[in-house]
Short mmCIF file of C-alpha atoms in Angstrom, two decimals:
data_model
loop_
_atom_site.label_atom_id
_atom_site.label_comp_id
_atom_site.label_asym_id
_atom_site.label_seq_id
_atom_site.Cartn_x
_atom_site.Cartn_y
_atom_site.Cartn_z
CA MET U 1 -31.57 -19.80 -14.21
CA VAL U 2 -31.87 -21.43 -10.33
CA LYS U 3 -28.55 -21.98 -10.40
CA LEU U 4 -27.33 -18.47 -11.39
CA ARG U 5 -29.76 -16.83 -9.34
CA GLU U 6 -27.80 -19.11 -6.27
CA TRP U 7 -24.40 -18.23 -7.76
CA ILE U 8 -25.13 -14.37 -7.77
CA LYS U 9 -26.54 -14.59 -4.21
CA HIS U 10 -23.69 -16.29 -3.30
CA LEU U 11 -21.35 -13.59 -4.52
CA LEU U 12 -23.23 -10.51 -3.32
CA GLY U 13 -24.88 -11.84 -0.30
CA ASP U 14 -27.84 -10.26 0.92
CA VAL U 15 -28.12 -6.97 -1.05
CA GLY U 16 -30.55 -4.60 -1.76
CA THR U 17 -32.07 -1.28 -2.85
CA VAL U 18 -29.16 0.36 -1.29
CA PHE U 19 -26.79 -1.72 -3.32
CA TYR U 20 -28.30 -1.40 -6.58
CA LEU U 21 -28.91 2.47 -6.53
CA SER U 22 -25.30 3.56 -5.25
CA ILE U 23 -23.92 1.39 -8.20
CA LEU U 24 -26.41 3.10 -10.46
CA LEU U 25 -25.84 6.55 -9.33
CA ILE U 26 -21.99 6.32 -8.86
CA GLY U 27 -21.73 4.63 -12.21
CA GLY U 28 -23.37 7.66 -13.95
CA PHE U 29 -21.17 9.92 -11.97
CA LEU U 30 -17.94 8.03 -13.34
CA ILE U 31 -19.35 8.05 -16.71
CA ALA U 32 -20.25 11.84 -16.80
CA THR U 33 -17.18 12.54 -15.36
CA VAL U 34 -15.00 10.72 -18.36
CA THR U 35 -17.05 11.92 -20.96
CA ASP U 36 -16.90 15.65 -19.70
CA PRO U 37 -14.55 16.04 -17.00
CA GLN U 38 -14.39 19.85 -17.61
CA GLY U 39 -18.35 19.97 -17.31
CA VAL U 40 -18.54 18.09 -14.15
CA GLN U 41 -15.73 20.31 -12.67
CA GLU U 42 -17.47 23.41 -13.75
CA LEU U 43 -20.74 22.16 -12.28
CA ALA U 44 -19.20 21.26 -8.76
CA GLN U 45 -17.61 24.64 -8.85
CA GLU U 46 -20.57 26.36 -9.29
CA VAL U 47 -22.90 24.26 -6.39
CA LEU U 48 -19.53 24.74 -4.00
CA ASP U 49 -19.55 28.22 -4.55
CA ALA U 50 -23.43 28.50 -3.76
CA THR U 51 -23.33 26.23 -0.93
CA ALA U 52 -20.39 28.10 0.76
CA HIS U 53 -21.54 31.50 0.02
CA ASN U 54 -25.25 30.62 1.48
CA PHE U 55 -24.15 27.80 4.04
CA GLY U 56 -20.78 28.15 5.27
CA TRP U 57 -21.93 29.60 8.53
CA LEU U 58 -23.89 26.39 8.89
CA TYR U 59 -21.02 24.01 8.66
CA LEU U 60 -19.19 26.14 11.53
CA LEU U 61 -22.19 26.24 13.81
CA ALA U 62 -23.28 22.30 13.19
CA THR U 63 -19.39 21.20 13.91
CA SER U 64 -18.62 23.41 16.83
CA GLY U 65 -21.97 21.83 18.33
CA PHE U 66 -20.95 18.40 17.82
CA VAL U 67 -18.08 18.80 19.84
CA ILE U 68 -20.06 20.25 22.65
CA PHE U 69 -22.70 17.63 22.28
CA THR U 70 -19.88 14.67 22.20
CA LEU U 71 -18.14 15.82 25.37
CA SER U 72 -21.55 16.70 27.09
CA LEU U 73 -22.93 12.97 26.77
CA ALA U 74 -19.00 11.80 27.92
CA PHE U 75 -19.58 13.42 31.33
CA SER U 76 -23.26 13.19 31.53
CA ARG U 77 -25.74 10.31 33.65
CA PHE U 78 -25.38 8.52 30.03
CA GLY U 79 -21.30 8.33 30.22
CA LEU U 80 -21.30 4.99 31.72
CA ILE U 81 -23.80 3.35 29.74
CA ARG U 82 -21.67 0.28 27.46
CA LEU U 83 -22.22 -0.21 23.84
CA GLY U 84 -23.17 -3.84 24.18
CA PRO U 85 -24.45 -5.84 27.42
CA ASP U 86 -23.54 -4.31 30.49
CA ASP U 87 -21.15 -7.06 31.43
CA GLU U 88 -19.04 -7.21 28.20
CA PRO U 89 -15.61 -6.56 27.91
CA PRO U 90 -13.82 -4.58 25.00
CA GLU U 91 -13.73 -6.84 21.65
CA PHE U 92 -10.29 -5.27 20.94
CA SER U 93 -7.58 -4.36 23.54
CA TYR U 94 -6.62 -0.34 24.07
CA SER U 95 -3.62 -0.05 21.75
CA SER U 96 -4.98 -2.00 19.14
CA TRP U 97 -8.04 0.00 19.23
CA LEU U 98 -6.41 3.16 19.23
CA ALA U 99 -4.22 2.18 16.52
CA MET U 100 -7.21 1.27 14.13
CA ILE U 101 -9.00 4.45 15.02
CA PHE U 102 -5.73 6.53 13.94
CA SER U 103 -4.86 4.49 11.07
CA GLY U 104 -8.58 4.58 9.52
CA GLY U 105 -8.98 8.00 10.69
CA MET U 106 -7.03 10.52 9.17
CA GLY U 107 -3.54 9.00 8.47
CA VAL U 108 -2.98 9.89 5.16
CA GLY U 109 -4.25 13.71 5.65
CA LEU U 110 -1.80 14.02 8.56
CA VAL U 111 1.20 13.16 6.65
CA PHE U 112 -0.03 15.45 3.49
CA TRP U 113 -0.59 18.49 5.45
CA GLY U 114 1.49 17.67 8.16
CA VAL U 115 4.37 20.30 6.48
CA ALA U 116 2.08 21.44 3.49
CA GLU U 117 -0.52 23.35 5.57
CA PRO U 118 2.01 25.61 8.05
CA MET U 119 4.00 26.24 5.01
CA MET U 120 0.99 27.68 2.97
CA HIS U 121 0.11 29.39 5.83
CA LEU U 122 3.47 31.05 6.02
CA SER U 123 3.38 31.98 2.37
CA SER U 124 -0.22 33.35 2.81
CA PRO U 125 -1.35 33.97 6.40
CA PRO U 126 -4.78 32.94 7.54
CA LEU U 127 -7.14 35.78 7.32
CA GLY U 128 -4.43 38.55 6.61
CA ILE U 129 -3.11 38.05 9.95
CA GLY U 130 0.52 38.95 9.38
CA THR U 131 2.98 39.63 6.88
CA PRO U 132 4.11 36.79 4.70
CA GLY U 133 6.79 34.63 5.59
CA SER U 134 6.99 36.22 9.04
CA VAL U 135 6.91 34.78 12.65
CA GLU U 136 3.54 36.04 13.00
CA ALA U 137 2.37 34.22 10.25
CA ALA U 138 4.35 31.16 11.05
CA GLN U 139 2.30 30.91 14.20
CA THR U 140 -0.91 31.84 13.27
CA GLY U 141 -0.64 28.98 10.54
CA MET U 142 0.46 26.68 13.22
CA ARG U 143 -2.46 27.57 15.53
CA TYR U 144 -5.11 27.22 12.58
CA ALA U 145 -3.57 23.66 11.65
CA PHE U 146 -4.09 22.75 15.55
CA PHE U 147 -7.50 23.74 15.05
CA HIS U 148 -8.14 22.19 11.60
CA TRP U 149 -7.10 18.64 13.13
CA GLY U 150 -8.16 19.13 16.28
CA PHE U 151 -11.63 18.74 18.51
CA HIS U 152 -13.79 19.30 15.60
CA GLN U 153 -12.52 17.25 13.33
CA TRP U 154 -12.99 14.30 15.31
CA ALA U 155 -16.19 14.87 16.99
CA ASN U 156 -17.79 14.46 13.41
CA PHE U 157 -16.35 10.85 13.36
CA THR U 158 -17.53 10.51 16.99
CA VAL U 159 -21.28 11.36 16.36
CA VAL U 160 -21.53 8.99 13.87
CA GLY U 161 -19.74 6.25 15.56
CA LEU U 162 -21.23 6.44 18.72
CA ALA U 163 -24.79 6.55 17.21
CA ILE U 164 -24.03 3.55 14.64
CA ALA U 165 -22.26 1.55 17.74
CA TYR U 166 -25.23 2.28 20.68
CA VAL U 167 -27.99 1.11 18.32
CA ARG U 168 -26.01 -1.97 16.46
CA PHE U 169 -24.71 -3.31 20.50
CA ARG U 170 -27.18 -1.77 22.25
CA HIS U 171 -30.19 -2.80 20.67
CA ASN U 172 -28.64 -5.48 18.49
CA SER U 173 -29.85 -3.76 15.22
CA HIS U 174 -28.09 -3.44 11.82
CA GLY U 175 -25.13 -1.51 11.41
CA LEU U 176 -26.54 1.12 9.04
CA ILE U 177 -26.70 4.93 9.19
CA SER U 178 -30.58 4.72 8.93
CA GLU U 179 -30.98 2.81 12.13
CA THR U 180 -30.01 5.85 14.17
CA PHE U 181 -32.80 7.47 13.16
CA ARG U 182 -35.41 4.54 14.37
CA PRO U 183 -36.34 6.53 17.50
CA LEU U 184 -37.39 9.69 14.87
CA LEU U 185 -38.69 7.83 11.73
CA GLY U 186 -40.12 4.58 13.62
CA GLU U 187 -40.84 1.72 10.94
CA ARG U 188 -40.26 4.35 8.14
CA VAL U 189 -36.64 3.40 8.39
CA ASP U 190 -37.49 0.24 6.72
CA ARG U 191 -38.83 1.92 3.73
CA GLY U 192 -37.91 4.78 1.26
CA TRP U 193 -36.49 7.07 4.25
CA GLY U 194 -34.33 4.74 5.51
CA LYS U 195 -32.98 3.62 1.95
CA ALA U 196 -32.39 7.26 0.75
CA ILE U 197 -30.34 7.87 4.12
CA ASP U 198 -28.14 4.59 3.54
CA THR U 199 -27.77 5.62 -0.23
CA LEU U 200 -26.31 9.11 0.76
CA ALA U 201 -24.29 7.63 3.32
CA VAL U 202 -22.84 5.44 0.73
CA LEU U 203 -22.05 8.25 -1.84
CA SER U 204 -20.64 10.74 1.03
CA THR U 205 -18.11 7.73 1.71
CA ILE U 206 -16.89 6.60 -1.44
CA PHE U 207 -16.50 10.54 -2.50
CA GLY U 208 -14.73 11.27 0.90
CA VAL U 209 -12.27 8.01 0.75
CA ALA U 210 -11.49 8.86 -3.15
CA THR U 211 -10.35 12.30 -1.85
CA THR U 212 -7.92 10.70 0.58
CA LEU U 213 -6.63 7.91 -2.19
CA GLY U 214 -6.14 11.11 -4.54
CA LEU U 215 -4.20 12.84 -1.78
CA GLY U 216 -2.36 9.62 -0.68
CA ALA U 217 -1.35 9.12 -4.79
CA LEU U 218 -0.13 12.63 -5.07
CA GLN U 219 2.11 12.16 -1.66
CA ILE U 220 3.55 9.20 -3.31
CA ASN U 221 4.36 10.61 -6.92
CA SER U 222 6.13 13.57 -5.13
CA GLY U 223 8.28 11.16 -2.99
CA LEU U 224 9.04 8.83 -5.74
CA SER U 225 10.23 11.69 -7.73
CA ARG U 226 12.64 13.04 -5.69
CA LEU U 227 13.98 9.77 -4.45
CA PHE U 228 13.98 7.88 -8.00
CA GLU U 229 13.56 10.66 -10.64
CA VAL U 230 9.89 9.34 -11.38
CA SER U 231 8.01 11.95 -13.42
CA TYR U 232 5.40 13.81 -11.39
CA GLY U 233 1.88 13.81 -13.37
CA ILE U 234 -1.27 12.49 -13.99
CA THR U 235 -0.01 9.03 -15.55
CA PRO U 236 2.19 7.81 -12.46
CA GLN U 237 -0.77 8.98 -9.86
CA LEU U 238 -3.10 6.83 -11.90
CA LEU U 239 -0.23 3.75 -11.58
CA ILE U 240 -0.08 4.24 -8.35
CA ILE U 241 -3.67 4.27 -7.50
CA ILE U 242 -3.43 1.10 -9.27
CA GLY U 243 -0.66 -0.26 -7.48
CA LEU U 244 -2.22 0.60 -3.94
CA GLY U 245 -5.76 -0.74 -5.08
CA SER U 246 -3.98 -4.09 -5.87
CA LEU U 247 -2.85 -4.15 -2.48
CA PHE U 248 -6.04 -3.32 -0.43
CA ILE U 249 -8.19 -5.46 -2.10
CA LEU U 250 -5.48 -8.60 -1.33
CA SER U 251 -6.14 -6.82 2.18
CA ALA U 252 -9.96 -6.80 1.98
CA MET U 253 -9.92 -10.62 1.48
CA THR U 254 -8.61 -11.23 4.96
CA PRO U 255 -10.39 -11.17 8.00
CA LEU U 256 -10.85 -7.90 10.27
CA ASN U 257 -9.12 -9.07 12.94
CA ARG U 258 -6.23 -9.98 10.75
CA GLY U 259 -5.93 -7.85 7.76
CA ILE U 260 -6.40 -4.37 8.89
CA ARG U 261 -5.27 -4.86 12.43
CA TYR U 262 -2.04 -5.97 11.72
CA LEU U 263 -1.76 -3.43 9.19
CA SER U 264 -3.02 -0.56 11.50
CA ASN U 265 -0.50 -1.83 14.26
CA ALA U 266 2.35 -2.07 11.56
CA ASN U 267 1.43 1.65 11.02
CA MET U 268 1.51 3.14 14.19
CA PHE U 269 5.13 1.45 14.89
CA LEU U 270 6.42 2.72 11.08
CA ALA U 271 4.63 6.40 12.27
CA ALA U 272 5.89 6.33 15.61
CA GLY U 273 9.50 5.67 14.40
CA LEU U 274 9.32 8.41 11.91
CA LEU U 275 8.01 10.39 14.32
CA LEU U 276 10.79 9.70 16.81
CA PHE U 277 13.35 10.20 14.18
CA VAL U 278 12.03 14.02 13.39
CA LEU U 279 11.66 15.08 16.71
CA ILE U 280 15.43 13.68 18.05
CA LEU U 281 17.52 14.98 15.40
CA GLY U 282 15.35 17.79 14.13
CA PRO U 283 15.17 21.03 16.17
CA THR U 284 13.76 19.36 19.52
CA ALA U 285 13.72 22.14 21.87
CA PHE U 286 12.06 24.48 19.14
CA ILE U 287 9.25 21.83 18.38
CA PHE U 288 8.42 21.26 22.24
CA SER U 289 8.07 24.85 22.43
CA GLU U 290 5.79 25.58 19.68
CA LEU U 291 3.96 22.55 20.66
CA THR U 292 3.23 24.36 24.32
CA GLN U 293 2.79 27.79 22.91
CA THR U 294 0.23 26.60 19.93
CA LEU U 295 -1.61 24.50 22.18
CA GLY U 296 -2.19 27.59 24.55
CA GLU U 297 -3.24 29.81 21.69
CA TYR U 298 -5.73 27.19 20.35
CA LEU U 299 -7.32 26.59 23.67
CA GLY U 300 -7.39 30.47 24.20
CA ASN U 301 -8.78 31.18 21.06
CA ILE U 302 -10.81 27.92 19.79
CA ILE U 303 -14.54 29.63 20.29
CA GLN U 304 -13.45 32.49 18.15
CA MET U 305 -11.81 30.46 15.54
CA SER U 306 -14.79 28.11 15.47
CA LEU U 307 -17.36 30.85 14.48
CA VAL U 308 -15.16 33.14 12.15
CA THR U 309 -16.66 33.46 8.55
CA ALA U 310 -15.00 36.36 7.69
CA PRO U 311 -18.14 38.42 6.04
CA TYR U 312 -16.50 41.80 5.58
CA SER U 313 -13.65 40.00 3.63
CA SER U 314 -13.86 38.96 0.01
CA GLU U 315 -11.22 36.32 -0.10
CA HIS U 316 -12.20 32.97 0.23
CA TRP U 317 -9.92 31.79 3.17
CA VAL U 318 -12.31 30.28 5.40
CA GLN U 319 -14.22 28.28 2.34
CA GLU U 320 -10.85 26.97 1.16
CA TRP U 321 -9.27 26.07 4.44
CA THR U 322 -12.00 25.51 7.26
CA ILE U 323 -15.22 24.82 5.40
CA PHE U 324 -13.03 22.00 2.99
CA TYR U 325 -11.75 20.46 6.39
CA TRP U 326 -15.19 20.34 8.06
CA ALA U 327 -16.56 19.00 4.68
CA TRP U 328 -13.91 16.60 4.20
CA GLY U 329 -14.57 15.16 7.85
CA LEU U 330 -18.15 15.32 7.44
CA SER U 331 -17.97 13.33 4.20
CA TRP U 332 -15.49 10.73 6.00
CA ALA U 333 -17.79 10.58 8.89
CA PRO U 334 -19.99 7.42 7.53
CA PHE U 335 -16.82 5.73 6.95
CA VAL U 336 -14.78 6.47 9.75
CA GLY U 337 -17.51 6.26 12.27
CA SER U 338 -18.91 2.95 11.08
CA PHE U 339 -15.48 1.48 11.18
CA ILE U 340 -15.04 3.20 14.66
CA ALA U 341 -18.48 1.62 15.88
CA ARG U 342 -17.68 -1.65 14.59
CA ILE U 343 -14.30 -1.77 16.50
CA SER U 344 -16.04 -0.66 19.70
CA ARG U 345 -18.35 -3.25 21.08
CA GLY U 346 -17.81 -3.40 25.33
CA ARG U 347 -16.56 0.25 25.80
CA THR U 348 -18.41 2.56 27.48
CA ILE U 349 -19.72 5.93 25.96
CA ARG U 350 -17.55 7.85 28.30
CA GLY U 351 -14.55 5.38 27.27
CA PHE U 352 -15.39 5.96 23.45
CA VAL U 353 -15.95 9.96 23.17
CA LEU U 354 -12.48 10.44 25.10
CA GLY U 355 -10.65 7.52 22.83
CA VAL U 356 -11.91 8.99 19.77
CA MET U 357 -11.71 12.90 20.44
CA ILE U 358 -8.71 12.96 22.92
CA VAL U 359 -5.80 10.61 22.15
CA PRO U 360 -6.03 11.66 18.49
CA VAL U 361 -6.21 15.11 18.80
CA PHE U 362 -3.14 15.05 20.84
CA LEU U 363 -1.52 12.61 18.46
CA SER U 364 -2.37 15.23 15.48
CA MET U 365 -1.00 17.89 17.67
CA LEU U 366 2.41 16.35 18.44
CA TRP U 367 2.67 15.59 14.82
CA PHE U 368 1.82 18.75 13.22
CA SER U 369 4.44 20.31 15.64
CA THR U 370 6.85 18.01 15.09
CA PHE U 371 6.81 17.90 11.48
CA GLY U 372 5.50 21.27 10.56
CA GLY U 373 7.44 22.88 13.36
CA SER U 374 10.79 21.32 11.71
CA ALA U 375 9.89 22.97 8.66
CA ILE U 376 9.14 26.34 10.00
CA TYR U 377 12.38 26.37 11.91
CA PHE U 378 14.02 25.33 9.34
CA GLU U 379 12.34 27.69 6.74
CA LEU U 380 12.57 30.98 9.00
CA PHE U 381 16.29 30.14 10.56
CA GLU U 382 17.85 28.10 7.91
CA HIS U 383 15.87 29.49 5.01
CA ALA U 384 15.36 25.57 3.66
CA GLY U 385 13.43 27.05 0.77
CA ILE U 386 10.58 24.60 2.20
CA ALA U 387 7.76 27.17 1.39
CA ALA U 388 8.97 27.73 -2.62
CA ALA U 389 8.67 24.02 -2.69
CA VAL U 390 5.19 23.74 -1.48
CA VAL U 391 3.86 26.29 -3.46
CA GLN U 392 5.28 24.38 -6.24
CA GLU U 393 4.14 21.06 -5.81
CA VAL U 394 2.17 20.83 -2.56
CA PRO U 395 3.32 17.34 -1.36
CA ALA U 396 7.20 18.14 -1.50
CA GLY U 397 7.27 19.83 1.69
CA LEU U 398 7.57 17.10 3.64
CA TYR U 399 10.67 15.50 1.66
CA VAL U 400 12.52 19.15 1.53
CA MET U 401 12.24 18.81 5.22
CA LEU U 402 13.54 15.49 5.84
CA ASP U 403 16.07 16.73 3.28
CA GLN U 404 17.43 19.01 6.08
CA LEU U 405 17.96 15.98 8.66
CA PRO U 406 21.01 13.34 8.54
CA GLY U 407 19.63 10.27 7.05
CA GLY U 408 17.06 12.00 5.22
CA TYR U 409 16.73 10.00 2.23
CA TYR U 410 16.15 7.15 3.92
CA ALA U 411 13.55 8.68 5.99
CA ALA U 412 11.63 9.71 2.82
CA ILE U 413 11.83 6.14 1.86
CA ALA U 414 10.03 5.62 5.05
CA ALA U 415 7.70 8.56 4.83
CA VAL U 416 6.38 7.10 1.15
CA LEU U 417 6.14 3.63 2.42
CA LEU U 418 4.10 4.93 5.45
CA VAL U 419 2.06 6.96 3.17
CA SER U 420 1.30 3.48 1.30
CA MET U 421 -0.05 1.50 4.20
CA PHE U 422 -2.17 4.34 5.22
CA VAL U 423 -3.71 4.36 2.15
CA VAL U 424 -3.86 0.42 2.07
CA THR U 425 -5.36 0.55 5.39
CA SER U 426 -8.16 3.27 4.75
CA ALA U 427 -9.34 2.20 1.69
CA ASP U 428 -9.48 -1.60 3.00
CA SER U 429 -11.60 -0.15 6.08
CA ALA U 430 -13.98 1.70 3.61
CA THR U 431 -14.56 -1.27 1.59
CA PHE U 432 -15.46 -3.13 4.65
CA VAL U 433 -17.75 -0.08 5.59
CA LEU U 434 -19.18 0.45 2.06
CA GLY U 435 -20.27 -3.28 1.95
CA MET U 436 -21.97 -3.13 5.47
CA PHE U 437 -23.74 -0.31 4.16
CA THR U 438 -25.02 -1.94 1.29
CA SER U 439 -25.55 -5.39 2.47
CA LYS U 440 -28.05 -4.27 4.93
CA GLY U 441 -25.55 -4.03 8.08
CA VAL U 442 -24.05 -7.27 8.07
CA LEU U 443 -20.97 -7.35 9.90
CA ASN U 444 -18.89 -9.51 7.71
CA PRO U 445 -20.05 -8.52 3.92
CA THR U 446 -19.11 -11.07 1.06
CA ARG U 447 -15.39 -10.70 -0.34
CA PHE U 448 -16.99 -9.79 -3.80
CA VAL U 449 -19.00 -7.33 -2.49
CA ARG U 450 -15.86 -5.71 -0.90
CA ILE U 451 -13.78 -5.99 -3.94
CA LEU U 452 -16.34 -4.53 -5.89
CA TRP U 453 -16.44 -1.14 -3.57
CA GLY U 454 -12.50 -1.30 -3.80
CA VAL U 455 -12.52 -1.02 -7.53
CA LEU U 456 -15.12 1.34 -7.66
CA GLN U 457 -13.26 3.69 -4.83
CA LEU U 458 -9.90 3.49 -7.67
CA LEU U 459 -12.17 4.51 -10.30
CA MET U 460 -13.64 7.52 -8.45
CA ALA U 461 -10.31 8.65 -7.18
CA ALA U 462 -8.89 8.12 -10.67
CA VAL U 463 -11.75 10.49 -12.42
CA LEU U 464 -11.25 12.88 -9.94
CA LEU U 465 -7.73 13.52 -10.39
CA LEU U 466 -8.28 13.54 -13.74
CA SER U 467 -10.99 16.26 -13.72
CA GLY U 468 -8.92 18.70 -11.49
CA GLY U 469 -6.04 17.43 -9.46
CA LEU U 470 -5.93 18.64 -5.78
CA LEU U 471 -8.60 21.19 -6.64
CA GLY U 472 -11.04 18.72 -7.84
CA LEU U 473 -10.77 16.53 -4.88
CA ARG U 474 -11.36 19.67 -2.44
CA THR U 475 -13.99 20.84 -4.47
CA VAL U 476 -15.95 17.19 -4.42
CA SER U 477 -15.66 16.70 -0.50
CA ILE U 478 -17.19 20.06 0.36
CA VAL U 479 -20.37 19.54 -2.20
CA THR U 480 -21.16 15.90 -1.28
CA ALA U 481 -20.73 16.57 2.57
CA PHE U 482 -23.40 19.10 3.00
CA PRO U 483 -26.59 17.14 2.63
CA PHE U 484 -24.96 14.52 4.96
CA MET U 485 -24.33 17.29 7.69
CA LEU U 486 -27.77 18.00 7.91
CA LEU U 487 -28.46 14.38 8.94
CA MET U 488 -25.55 14.50 11.05
CA VAL U 489 -27.68 17.21 13.16
CA LEU U 490 -30.87 15.08 13.25
CA MET U 491 -28.78 11.86 14.07
CA ALA U 492 -27.58 13.70 17.16
CA TYR U 493 -30.94 14.36 18.12
CA SER U 494 -32.03 10.87 17.88
CA LEU U 495 -29.09 9.54 20.00
CA TYR U 496 -29.74 11.85 22.59
CA ARG U 497 -33.35 10.92 22.50
CA ASP U 498 -32.71 7.13 22.82
CA LEU U 499 -30.70 7.59 25.31
CA SER U 500 -32.58 9.55 27.50
CA LEU U 501 -35.88 6.96 26.56
CA GLU U 502 -32.94 3.99 27.84
CA SER U 503 -32.07 6.26 30.95
CA GLN U 504 -35.75 6.78 31.56
CA ARG U 505 -36.72 2.95 31.54
CA ARG U 506 -33.50 2.30 33.56
CA GLU U 507 -35.16 4.66 36.63
CA ASP U 508 -38.27 3.09 36.23
CA ARG U 509 -36.68 -0.14 36.48
CA ASP U 510 -34.77 0.21 39.51
CA LYS U 511 -37.62 2.46 41.02
CA LEU U 512 -39.97 -0.52 40.61
CA LEU U 513 -36.98 -2.66 41.90
CA HIS U 514 -36.52 -0.67 45.00
CA GLU U 515 -40.17 -0.59 45.72
CA ARG U 516 -40.57 -4.68 45.68
CA ILE U 517 -37.44 -4.88 47.69
CA GLU U 518 -39.31 -2.67 50.35
CA SER U 519 -42.18 -4.46 50.24
CA MET U 520 -40.54 -7.75 50.78
CA LEU U 521 -38.56 -6.21 53.75
CA LEU U 522 -41.63 -5.01 55.18
CA ARG U 523 -43.72 -7.80 55.00
CA GLU U 524 -40.53 -9.81 56.50
CA SER U 525 -40.12 -6.96 59.16
CA GLU U 526 -43.91 -7.43 59.99
CA ARG U 527 -43.87 -11.18 60.56
CA GLU U 528 -40.67 -10.73 62.72
CA LEU U 529 -41.98 -8.05 64.59
CA ALA U 530 -45.28 -10.13 65.29
CA ARG U 531 -42.77 -13.19 66.38
CA GLN U 532 -41.15 -11.02 68.59
CA GLU U 533 -44.09 -9.69 70.36
CA GLU U 534 -45.30 -13.44 70.81
CA GLU U 535 -41.69 -14.44 72.31
CA GLU U 536 -41.50 -11.54 74.75
CA ALA U 537 -45.15 -11.85 76.49
CA HIS U 538 -44.67 -12.74 80.00
CA PRO U 539 -45.39 -16.31 81.12
CA THR U 540 -47.48 -15.12 83.91
CA ALA U 541 -49.78 -13.22 81.18
CA LEU U 542 -49.73 -16.44 79.65
CA GLU U 543 -50.97 -18.32 82.66
CA ALA U 544 -53.66 -15.81 83.42
CA GLU U 545 -54.92 -15.84 80.47
CA GLU U 546 -55.22 -19.48 80.34
CA LYS U 547 -56.90 -19.58 83.79
CA SER U 548 -59.20 -17.03 82.82
CA ILE U 549 -60.55 -19.09 79.87
CA GLY U 550 -60.82 -22.03 82.00
CA ASP U 551 -63.20 -20.37 84.72
CA LYS U 552 -65.34 -19.40 81.83
#
């Protein structure tokens, strides 16, 4: 019996309540979905409708607030605080750091929606602005694509990543979501409140990542069906998930600085190659014109788009698009934020914020301008039928667009490979983060724990596809993100409070040091003044004083 306990301890490492509670809740959801997929889907839809109707405005306000909060921190007096000791250099090179951020962030989503979203907006204009298929609908759709993949999306990851990196590397605390609430909750973080927060983070992460795995499976299945006449449906999608799962579980067995790092760099090279292929062989001048104009419209309308709720309309466009994107980002925030925090030791707050928010946003805009812009060009001026293909099969738009280019067949193969690598990297990163969350924040959870979470991710993605396909994936993302959004608001306040306390302690320490130096300098100056007075005394004055003493 003792040996059995030791063997289990060796497999699981230092796990606790969060691990067992998360396994129990996720297992219960999986069983319920398998036994009654229609009932689970209907219940999730009811919760979604109630959440979006009553609290949709809160998604918009909270996410906009995160943008203001993170940029304000970067350019405030806190910007030069380092995530670690004051003299510690960054752990990874800047290029590798950015590659891991981008690959672990929204790589799959960019490939999936890069053509699909502009085409869907072209066919069904956002908020009824413009007629379907018109130039106005195309430009409005591109502006909203920039908006959905811009500062707001990455601000979610920045808040969580910065809060975790600060407490982990500045205070040497555990890398847990709950640790970021210690300035507010104190020792209660070590008890029930902390366990509840970490469990919620685990649930949000696994649902968010399962959504991405499902999107990746849809995109890969669509590509294979066009390239090799593989049928498009649930069976091949489940087989794709199993195949990808085997790959990322193998990657999960390698150290972070080898598996994920090498995969991320390979992703960036392949993504850059595909981007340059479309940029050079596609309508280059149109792409850059589209980028320039849409960037101007995005920056000029960002406040208005951030707060649109359409209360006078019965349509659900904001719920189906903007709120979905914000909820998807929020559900990914524990995972992406924790992963970014793990690889950001040694960077300043300003460098962290600018690196996580500015560079990925610019790359996202360039990606949408290249792929979405090319699709719009071919659709409007050459009538390529891309929009119709997206209506029939959402992921197919990418491959129809690539067919318009010379060598499009081989580009489609590269696109399938790129999505596969992005899925493997994201899922591998998620197994690491979930293992960390459920192993009391250790930086290197055991291989068995990481593999276990990899298997659970596969099962979750599979049952979500079975219960509703793309609609099921979107519904569950929005529902599970809401409670974590409320936690993030408190997390931001807790981080600001913690930074203010450190800043105050630093000011008090500098003031005390300044006073001590002044005191030392004053005493030294007094002694120096006395010596100078003694040396400058006239010799006759000393003789007169001695003579006076002698006469007495």
